[in-house]
Tab-separated table of C-alpha atoms in Angstrom:
chain	number	residue	atom	x	y	z
Q	1	UNK	CA	46.061	62.495	-17.419
Q	2	UNK	CA	46.782	59.305	-19.369
Q	3	UNK	CA	44.105	57.052	-20.805
Q	4	UNK	CA	44.832	54.411	-18.121
Q	5	UNK	CA	44.449	56.953	-15.326
Q	6	UNK	CA	41.231	58.240	-16.882
Q	7	UNK	CA	39.858	54.698	-17.096
Q	8	UNK	CA	40.715	53.948	-13.452
Q	9	UNK	CA	39.121	57.187	-12.296
Q	10	UNK	CA	35.980	56.408	-14.243
Q	11	UNK	CA	35.655	52.884	-12.852
Q	12	UNK	CA	36.512	53.759	-9.231
Q	13	UNK	CA	33.455	53.552	-6.958
Q	14	UNK	CA	31.994	56.895	-6.008
Q	15	UNK	CA	32.380	57.826	-2.360
Q	16	UNK	CA	29.046	57.819	-0.573
Q	17	UNK	CA	28.834	60.889	1.654
Q	18	UNK	CA	26.141	59.201	3.765
Q	19	UNK	CA	28.667	56.656	5.065
Q	20	UNK	CA	30.689	57.843	8.043
Q	21	UNK	CA	34.401	57.120	7.575
Q	22	UNK	CA	36.079	55.558	10.605
Q	23	UNK	CA	39.785	55.592	11.343
Q	24	UNK	CA	41.610	52.560	12.736
Q	25	UNK	CA	41.036	53.598	16.338
Q	26	UNK	CA	37.301	53.968	15.813
Q	27	UNK	CA	37.137	50.649	13.971
Q	28	UNK	CA	38.812	48.999	16.927
Q	29	UNK	CA	36.557	50.440	19.618
Q	30	UNK	CA	33.320	49.517	17.841
Q	31	UNK	CA	34.123	45.842	18.387
Q	32	UNK	CA	31.468	44.620	20.873
Q	33	UNK	CA	33.947	42.582	22.915
Q	34	UNK	CA	36.545	45.320	23.435
Q	35	UNK	CA	35.041	46.817	26.574
Q	36	UNK	CA	34.511	43.396	28.141
Q	37	UNK	CA	38.089	42.375	27.323
Q	38	UNK	CA	39.469	45.510	28.968
Q	39	UNK	CA	37.167	45.040	31.947
Q	40	UNK	CA	38.192	41.403	32.371
Q	41	UNK	CA	41.886	42.286	32.327
Q	42	UNK	CA	41.341	45.114	34.819
Q	43	UNK	CA	39.360	42.890	37.210
Q	44	UNK	CA	41.950	40.109	37.131
Q	45	UNK	CA	44.823	42.546	37.707
Q	46	UNK	CA	42.904	44.167	40.559
Q	47	UNK	CA	42.321	40.906	42.405
Q	48	UNK	CA	45.774	39.546	41.620
Q	49	UNK	CA	47.113	42.535	43.520
Q	50	UNK	CA	44.633	42.440	46.409
Q	51	UNK	CA	43.980	38.700	46.692
Q	52	UNK	CA	47.119	37.235	45.147
Q	53	UNK	CA	48.209	35.846	48.504
Q	54	UNK	CA	44.940	33.988	49.074
Q	55	UNK	CA	43.637	30.783	47.527
Q	56	UNK	CA	41.567	32.709	44.959
Q	57	UNK	CA	43.945	31.821	42.152
Q	58	UNK	CA	44.807	28.347	43.414
Q	59	UNK	CA	43.124	25.503	41.532
Q	60	UNK	CA	40.232	25.168	43.965
Q	61	UNK	CA	39.708	28.938	44.008
Q	62	UNK	CA	39.729	29.108	40.208
Q	63	UNK	CA	37.179	26.299	40.039
Q	64	UNK	CA	35.041	28.130	42.573
Q	65	UNK	CA	34.706	31.425	40.690
Q	66	UNK	CA	34.585	29.598	37.360
Q	67	UNK	CA	31.495	27.704	38.516
Q	68	UNK	CA	29.838	30.932	39.657
Q	69	UNK	CA	30.732	32.588	36.343
Q	70	UNK	CA	29.326	29.613	34.416
Q	71	UNK	CA	25.906	30.246	35.967
Q	72	UNK	CA	25.952	33.788	34.617
Q	73	UNK	CA	27.322	32.635	31.242
Q	74	UNK	CA	24.514	30.128	30.656
Q	75	UNK	CA	21.875	32.820	31.144
Q	76	UNK	CA	23.873	35.532	29.382
Q	77	UNK	CA	24.136	33.563	26.113
Q	78	UNK	CA	20.352	33.329	25.764
Q	79	UNK	CA	19.814	36.922	26.876
Q	80	UNK	CA	22.497	38.161	24.469
Q	81	UNK	CA	20.922	36.521	21.426
Q	82	UNK	CA	17.495	37.814	22.457
Q	83	UNK	CA	18.752	41.368	23.004
Q	84	UNK	CA	20.537	41.404	19.652
Q	85	UNK	CA	17.167	40.417	18.163
Q	86	UNK	CA	15.762	43.558	19.804
Q	87	UNK	CA	13.835	42.070	22.752
Q	88	UNK	CA	14.083	41.573	26.530
Q	89	UNK	CA	12.929	38.774	28.815
Q	90	UNK	CA	12.502	39.773	32.453
Q	91	UNK	CA	10.963	36.416	33.379
Q	92	UNK	CA	14.182	34.401	33.114
Q	93	UNK	CA	15.042	34.631	36.818
Q	94	UNK	CA	11.608	33.280	37.694
Q	95	UNK	CA	12.044	30.679	34.944
Q	96	UNK	CA	15.131	29.383	36.757
Q	97	UNK	CA	13.145	28.825	39.955
Q	98	UNK	CA	10.083	27.504	38.106
Q	99	UNK	CA	12.035	24.973	36.046
Q	100	UNK	CA	13.867	23.666	39.093
Q	101	UNK	CA	10.649	23.306	41.074
Q	102	UNK	CA	8.816	21.650	38.178
Q	103	UNK	CA	11.633	19.155	37.725
Q	104	UNK	CA	11.800	18.361	41.441
Q	105	UNK	CA	8.038	17.904	41.822
Q	106	UNK	CA	7.857	15.634	38.767
Q	107	UNK	CA	10.546	13.422	40.278
Q	108	UNK	CA	9.554	13.462	43.952
Q	109	UNK	CA	5.758	13.767	43.826
Q	110	UNK	CA	4.866	11.934	40.592
Q	111	UNK	CA	7.752	9.471	40.560
Q	112	UNK	CA	8.673	10.253	36.946
Q	113	UNK	CA	12.156	9.039	35.909
Q	114	UNK	CA	14.782	11.753	36.152
Q	115	UNK	CA	15.629	11.772	32.451
Q	116	UNK	CA	11.966	12.130	31.481
Q	117	UNK	CA	11.405	14.859	34.073
Q	118	UNK	CA	14.334	16.806	32.616
Q	119	UNK	CA	12.887	16.458	29.105
Q	120	UNK	CA	9.400	17.545	30.210
Q	121	UNK	CA	10.855	20.533	32.082
Q	122	UNK	CA	12.888	21.704	29.091
Q	123	UNK	CA	9.881	21.326	26.779
Q	124	UNK	CA	7.595	23.215	29.180
Q	125	UNK	CA	10.043	26.119	29.477
Q	126	UNK	CA	10.563	26.238	25.704
Q	127	UNK	CA	6.775	26.450	25.310
Q	128	UNK	CA	6.636	29.339	27.789
Q	129	UNK	CA	9.375	31.093	25.860
Q	130	UNK	CA	7.449	30.578	22.624
Q	131	UNK	CA	4.340	31.990	24.298
Q	132	UNK	CA	6.306	35.083	25.345
Q	133	UNK	CA	7.556	35.575	21.812
Q	134	UNK	CA	4.147	34.986	20.245
Q	135	UNK	CA	2.470	37.524	22.542
Q	136	UNK	CA	5.122	40.132	21.787
Q	137	UNK	CA	4.937	39.572	18.028
Q	138	UNK	CA	1.148	39.297	17.749
Q	139	UNK	CA	0.133	42.092	20.111
Q	140	UNK	CA	2.950	44.537	19.451
Q	141	UNK	CA	3.312	45.085	23.183
Q	142	UNK	CA	6.823	45.791	24.504
Q	143	UNK	CA	8.595	42.613	25.557
Q	144	UNK	CA	9.438	44.422	28.801
Q	145	UNK	CA	5.744	44.442	29.802
Q	146	UNK	CA	4.875	40.944	28.572
Q	147	UNK	CA	7.817	39.251	30.307
Q	148	UNK	CA	7.424	41.356	33.456
Q	149	UNK	CA	3.938	39.894	33.793
Q	150	UNK	CA	5.304	36.366	33.365
Q	151	UNK	CA	7.979	37.105	35.972
Q	152	UNK	CA	5.279	37.497	38.639
Q	153	UNK	CA	3.140	34.658	37.288
Q	154	UNK	CA	5.969	32.129	37.322
Q	155	UNK	CA	7.235	33.169	40.735
Q	156	UNK	CA	3.744	32.877	42.176
Q	157	UNK	CA	3.145	29.481	40.547
Q	158	UNK	CA	6.514	28.244	41.825
Q	159	UNK	CA	5.787	29.185	45.435
Q	160	UNK	CA	2.174	27.940	45.264
Q	161	UNK	CA	3.122	24.570	43.792
Q	162	UNK	CA	5.840	23.999	46.376
Q	163	UNK	CA	3.511	24.762	49.293
Q	164	UNK	CA	0.543	22.871	47.799
Q	165	UNK	CA	2.300	19.655	46.800
Q	166	UNK	CA	5.240	19.619	49.213
Q	167	UNK	CA	3.923	21.763	52.109
Q	168	UNK	CA	7.188	23.713	52.249
Q	169	UNK	CA	9.095	25.981	49.827
Q	170	UNK	CA	11.993	23.537	49.438
Q	171	UNK	CA	11.741	20.126	47.779
Q	172	UNK	CA	14.522	17.850	49.031
Q	173	UNK	CA	15.728	14.366	48.164
Q	174	UNK	CA	16.252	14.891	44.430
Q	175	UNK	CA	19.977	14.226	44.734
Q	176	UNK	CA	19.495	10.677	46.019
Q	177	UNK	CA	16.983	9.819	43.296
Q	178	UNK	CA	19.139	11.337	40.538
Q	179	UNK	CA	22.346	9.663	41.715
Q	180	UNK	CA	21.974	6.628	39.453
Q	181	UNK	CA	20.542	8.409	36.423
Q	182	UNK	CA	23.005	8.753	33.504
Q	183	UNK	CA	21.246	11.813	32.078
Q	184	UNK	CA	21.254	13.639	35.419
Q	185	UNK	CA	25.057	13.439	35.437
Q	186	UNK	CA	25.117	15.649	32.349
Q	187	UNK	CA	23.507	18.427	34.374
Q	188	UNK	CA	25.044	18.088	37.819
Q	189	UNK	CA	28.023	15.797	37.567
Q	190	UNK	CA	31.734	16.368	37.037
Q	191	UNK	CA	33.901	15.528	34.043
Q	192	UNK	CA	37.480	14.221	33.910
Q	193	UNK	CA	37.361	12.885	37.472
Q	194	UNK	CA	39.794	10.097	36.611
Q	195	UNK	CA	42.282	12.574	35.180
Q	196	UNK	CA	42.126	14.780	38.283
Q	197	UNK	CA	42.545	11.715	40.495
Q	198	UNK	CA	45.694	10.831	38.541
Q	199	UNK	CA	46.957	14.415	38.845
Q	200	UNK	CA	46.506	14.137	42.614
Q	201	UNK	CA	48.399	10.853	42.777
Q	202	UNK	CA	51.256	12.355	40.764
Q	203	UNK	CA	51.414	15.413	43.011
Q	204	UNK	CA	50.443	17.794	40.215
Q	205	UNK	CA	47.481	19.167	42.186
Q	206	UNK	CA	46.922	19.428	45.929
Q	207	UNK	CA	45.239	16.628	47.879
Q	208	UNK	CA	43.532	16.449	51.274
Q	209	UNK	CA	45.958	15.603	54.066
Q	210	UNK	CA	43.463	14.643	56.747
Q	211	UNK	CA	39.885	13.509	57.272
Q	212	UNK	CA	37.816	10.974	55.349
Q	213	UNK	CA	39.014	12.366	51.993
Q	214	UNK	CA	42.709	12.098	52.813
Q	215	UNK	CA	44.690	11.522	49.617
Q	216	UNK	CA	41.845	12.648	47.365
Q	217	UNK	CA	42.445	15.651	45.084
Q	218	UNK	CA	41.101	18.976	46.342
Q	219	UNK	CA	39.523	19.462	42.905
Q	220	UNK	CA	38.094	16.169	41.671
Q	221	UNK	CA	36.728	17.240	38.293
Q	222	UNK	CA	35.228	19.991	36.170
Q	223	UNK	CA	31.538	20.707	36.902
Q	224	UNK	CA	29.331	19.996	33.912
Q	225	UNK	CA	27.835	23.480	34.148
Q	226	UNK	CA	31.209	24.923	33.115
Q	227	UNK	CA	31.284	22.650	30.065
Q	228	UNK	CA	27.705	23.623	29.216
Q	229	UNK	CA	28.685	27.282	29.427
Q	230	UNK	CA	31.673	26.799	27.109
Q	231	UNK	CA	29.578	24.836	24.618
Q	232	UNK	CA	26.822	27.462	24.586
Q	233	UNK	CA	29.307	30.275	23.974
Q	234	UNK	CA	30.969	28.422	21.095
Q	235	UNK	CA	27.657	27.481	19.468
Q	236	UNK	CA	26.108	30.899	20.035
Q	237	UNK	CA	29.073	32.786	18.608
Q	238	UNK	CA	29.259	30.454	15.612
Q	239	UNK	CA	25.557	30.849	14.829
Q	240	UNK	CA	25.752	34.607	15.261
Q	241	UNK	CA	28.823	35.216	13.114
Q	242	UNK	CA	29.016	32.296	10.674
Q	243	UNK	CA	25.475	31.497	9.614
Q	244	UNK	CA	22.653	33.150	7.690
Q	245	UNK	CA	20.405	32.785	10.714
Q	246	UNK	CA	22.899	34.892	12.682
Q	247	UNK	CA	22.500	37.636	10.085
Q	248	UNK	CA	18.745	37.345	10.539
Q	249	UNK	CA	19.146	37.883	14.301
Q	250	UNK	CA	21.119	41.077	13.741
Q	251	UNK	CA	18.647	42.251	11.102
Q	252	UNK	CA	15.595	41.530	13.281
Q	253	UNK	CA	17.004	43.677	16.067
Q	254	UNK	CA	18.606	46.371	13.939
Q	255	UNK	CA	15.765	47.311	11.584
Q	256	UNK	CA	12.806	44.891	11.642
Q	257	UNK	CA	10.876	46.678	8.910
Q	258	UNK	CA	13.787	46.682	6.459
Q	259	UNK	CA	14.516	43.062	7.383
Q	260	UNK	CA	10.963	42.027	6.471
Q	261	UNK	CA	11.287	43.775	3.105
Q	262	UNK	CA	14.309	41.635	2.215
Q	263	UNK	CA	12.636	38.386	3.296
Q	264	UNK	CA	13.872	37.903	6.857
Q	265	UNK	CA	11.233	36.027	8.954
Q	266	UNK	CA	11.457	38.523	11.807
Q	267	UNK	CA	8.570	37.085	13.843
Q	268	UNK	CA	9.982	33.556	13.679
Q	269	UNK	CA	13.469	34.760	14.643
Q	270	UNK	CA	12.191	36.649	17.686
Q	271	UNK	CA	10.059	33.728	18.888
Q	272	UNK	CA	12.982	31.330	18.512
Q	273	UNK	CA	15.227	33.659	20.510
Q	274	UNK	CA	12.665	33.793	23.315
Q	275	UNK	CA	12.689	29.977	23.303
Q	276	UNK	CA	16.493	29.831	23.396
Q	277	UNK	CA	16.586	32.227	26.346
Q	278	UNK	CA	13.977	30.161	28.209
Q	279	UNK	CA	15.912	26.943	27.544
Q	280	UNK	CA	19.082	28.516	28.928
Q	281	UNK	CA	17.186	29.440	32.107
Q	282	UNK	CA	15.766	25.913	32.358
Q	283	UNK	CA	19.227	24.417	31.903
Q	284	UNK	CA	20.498	26.474	34.828
Q	285	UNK	CA	17.458	25.618	36.962
Q	286	UNK	CA	17.719	21.868	36.404
Q	287	UNK	CA	21.507	21.906	36.896
Q	288	UNK	CA	21.148	23.635	40.259
Q	289	UNK	CA	18.610	21.075	41.461
Q	290	UNK	CA	20.798	18.137	40.444
Q	291	UNK	CA	23.904	19.756	41.940
Q	292	UNK	CA	22.376	20.785	45.281
Q	293	UNK	CA	19.922	17.875	45.503
Q	294	UNK	CA	16.932	20.126	46.143
Q	295	UNK	CA	14.722	22.798	44.603
Q	296	UNK	CA	13.896	26.101	46.286
Q	297	UNK	CA	11.100	28.453	45.284
Q	298	UNK	CA	13.297	31.543	45.690
Q	299	UNK	CA	16.024	30.488	43.267
Q	300	UNK	CA	16.770	32.771	40.354
Q	301	UNK	CA	15.722	36.025	42.029
Q	302	UNK	CA	17.436	38.984	40.277
Q	303	UNK	CA	19.130	36.674	37.768
Q	304	UNK	CA	17.328	38.281	34.841
Q	305	UNK	CA	18.811	41.684	35.673
Q	306	UNK	CA	22.275	40.279	36.305
Q	307	UNK	CA	22.194	38.520	32.929
Q	308	UNK	CA	21.178	41.739	31.175
Q	309	UNK	CA	24.057	43.566	32.864
Q	310	UNK	CA	26.471	40.861	31.683
Q	311	UNK	CA	25.266	41.336	28.107
Q	312	UNK	CA	25.490	45.131	28.294
Q	313	UNK	CA	29.013	44.888	29.709
Q	314	UNK	CA	29.757	42.592	26.776
Q	315	UNK	CA	28.941	45.395	24.348
Q	316	UNK	CA	25.346	44.752	23.307
Q	317	UNK	CA	23.190	47.779	22.580
Q	318	UNK	CA	19.889	48.100	24.423
Q	319	UNK	CA	18.306	49.064	21.110
Q	320	UNK	CA	19.179	45.701	19.499
Q	321	UNK	CA	21.047	44.768	16.357
Q	322	UNK	CA	24.529	44.798	17.905
Q	323	UNK	CA	26.368	42.563	20.345
Q	324	UNK	CA	28.588	39.548	20.867
Q	325	UNK	CA	28.144	36.230	22.659
Q	326	UNK	CA	31.842	36.210	23.553
Q	327	UNK	CA	31.476	39.695	25.020
Q	328	UNK	CA	28.493	38.582	27.099
Q	329	UNK	CA	30.494	35.601	28.370
Q	330	UNK	CA	33.347	37.900	29.388
Q	331	UNK	CA	30.833	40.098	31.195
Q	332	UNK	CA	29.651	37.006	33.084
Q	333	UNK	CA	33.234	36.103	34.001
Q	334	UNK	CA	33.692	39.617	35.401
Q	335	UNK	CA	30.625	38.997	37.581
Q	336	UNK	CA	31.897	35.693	38.895
Q	337	UNK	CA	35.396	36.946	39.623
Q	338	UNK	CA	34.178	40.073	41.417
Q	339	UNK	CA	31.559	38.219	43.453
Q	340	UNK	CA	34.092	35.694	44.724
Q	341	UNK	CA	36.939	38.191	44.858
Q	342	UNK	CA	35.095	40.338	47.387
Q	343	UNK	CA	34.924	37.279	49.643
Q	344	UNK	CA	38.648	36.569	49.347
Q	345	UNK	CA	39.549	40.207	50.068
Q	346	UNK	CA	37.209	40.362	53.096
Q	347	UNK	CA	35.182	43.188	51.572
Q	348	UNK	CA	31.529	43.586	52.582
Q	349	UNK	CA	29.535	41.448	50.115
Q	350	UNK	CA	26.767	44.053	49.795
Q	351	UNK	CA	29.225	46.215	47.839
Q	352	UNK	CA	28.772	43.758	44.976
Q	353	UNK	CA	25.481	45.516	44.175
Q	354	UNK	CA	27.308	48.843	44.147
Q	355	UNK	CA	29.703	47.379	41.616
Q	356	UNK	CA	26.814	46.139	39.462
Q	357	UNK	CA	25.181	49.537	39.300
Q	358	UNK	CA	28.443	51.335	38.602
Q	359	UNK	CA	29.613	49.044	35.846
Q	360	UNK	CA	26.139	49.006	34.252
Q	361	UNK	CA	26.113	52.799	34.032
Q	362	UNK	CA	29.640	52.847	32.609
Q	363	UNK	CA	28.780	50.171	30.036
Q	364	UNK	CA	25.624	51.975	28.887
Q	365	UNK	CA	27.533	55.235	28.443
Q	366	UNK	CA	30.259	53.476	26.472
Q	367	UNK	CA	27.748	51.623	24.302
Q	368	UNK	CA	25.860	54.860	23.603
Q	369	UNK	CA	29.089	56.456	22.391
Q	370	UNK	CA	29.769	53.445	20.177
Q	371	UNK	CA	26.252	53.603	18.710
Q	372	UNK	CA	26.806	57.247	17.806
Q	373	UNK	CA	30.074	56.341	16.112
Q	374	UNK	CA	28.333	53.681	14.050
Q	375	UNK	CA	25.321	55.750	13.082
Q	376	UNK	CA	27.037	59.122	12.817
Q	377	UNK	CA	24.605	60.735	15.266
Q	378	UNK	CA	25.632	63.840	17.174
């Protein structure tokens, strides 16, 4: 062996036998988004075949399932970040109903301006999220138990407040009051209406041919909830993958003890993630009230579980420390497409729950296999 070869051999890093070597295939499948990407493609192909002749993939049909998907995306972003940090929040569905009811009662019963009511609602929900996080961090109790308790508390408070102050479980009339508020438009309005009107005039998109809306475009804009969903995904993915705080989120969920030893403020990270998740739920709750013009005490039921399923489909591990905001968003899109696709294919809507359970089980099995690849467990 020459002197140069001896020098290179001496300076080459020693191979650590504790590190499991992965081939290219294994490196590809440990990407969090891969399963969600494959699932999204499969779902679209499936409904293109079965519902291709319907209006599901016409512009109005696309806008329909995109709006439904956006509801799941908004919740899934907050849940994804929280799960990567190693925690759960089962109160988010109740938070959706609570935030909507709080906003509606502030406007209709107290006469507070819409913009101020929105601000107060968001602040109140952020405080509840912080309380959840503080209780989990300070007491050491599982977040499952703490947030399960708040699930029942918030749902009970929502129903009680509606009956006490409004004498019925639905608070109506918010739409008329919010119609002239510029801030309310950001939560329940539509963007690019002028552009869609021009598209209709040019014959690019379909228009109504009869009735009071004759000549108006069938799709008159993009709902703001869709834009909120896109913005949250972009911001969430950027924070998670491009910032030091994103590394802290992964560390807090992956190995909290080791993270504390290297200076990561684990408690602060977890509390902030609970707040982010609560704000996402409040955003959805307020948007629904502005869009529908009313608040209902039963809104948000089961949303917390559906959001968790979206995140698991997106590749997040239930043990924390691994996941992707983009994957969670794709999981939410799968939800929206399937939910609306069953309608277009005239399939019994109750089968949607069968789909949820099946895909959840498949996603957990796949994620368990991926975790074993990463950790080298048998």
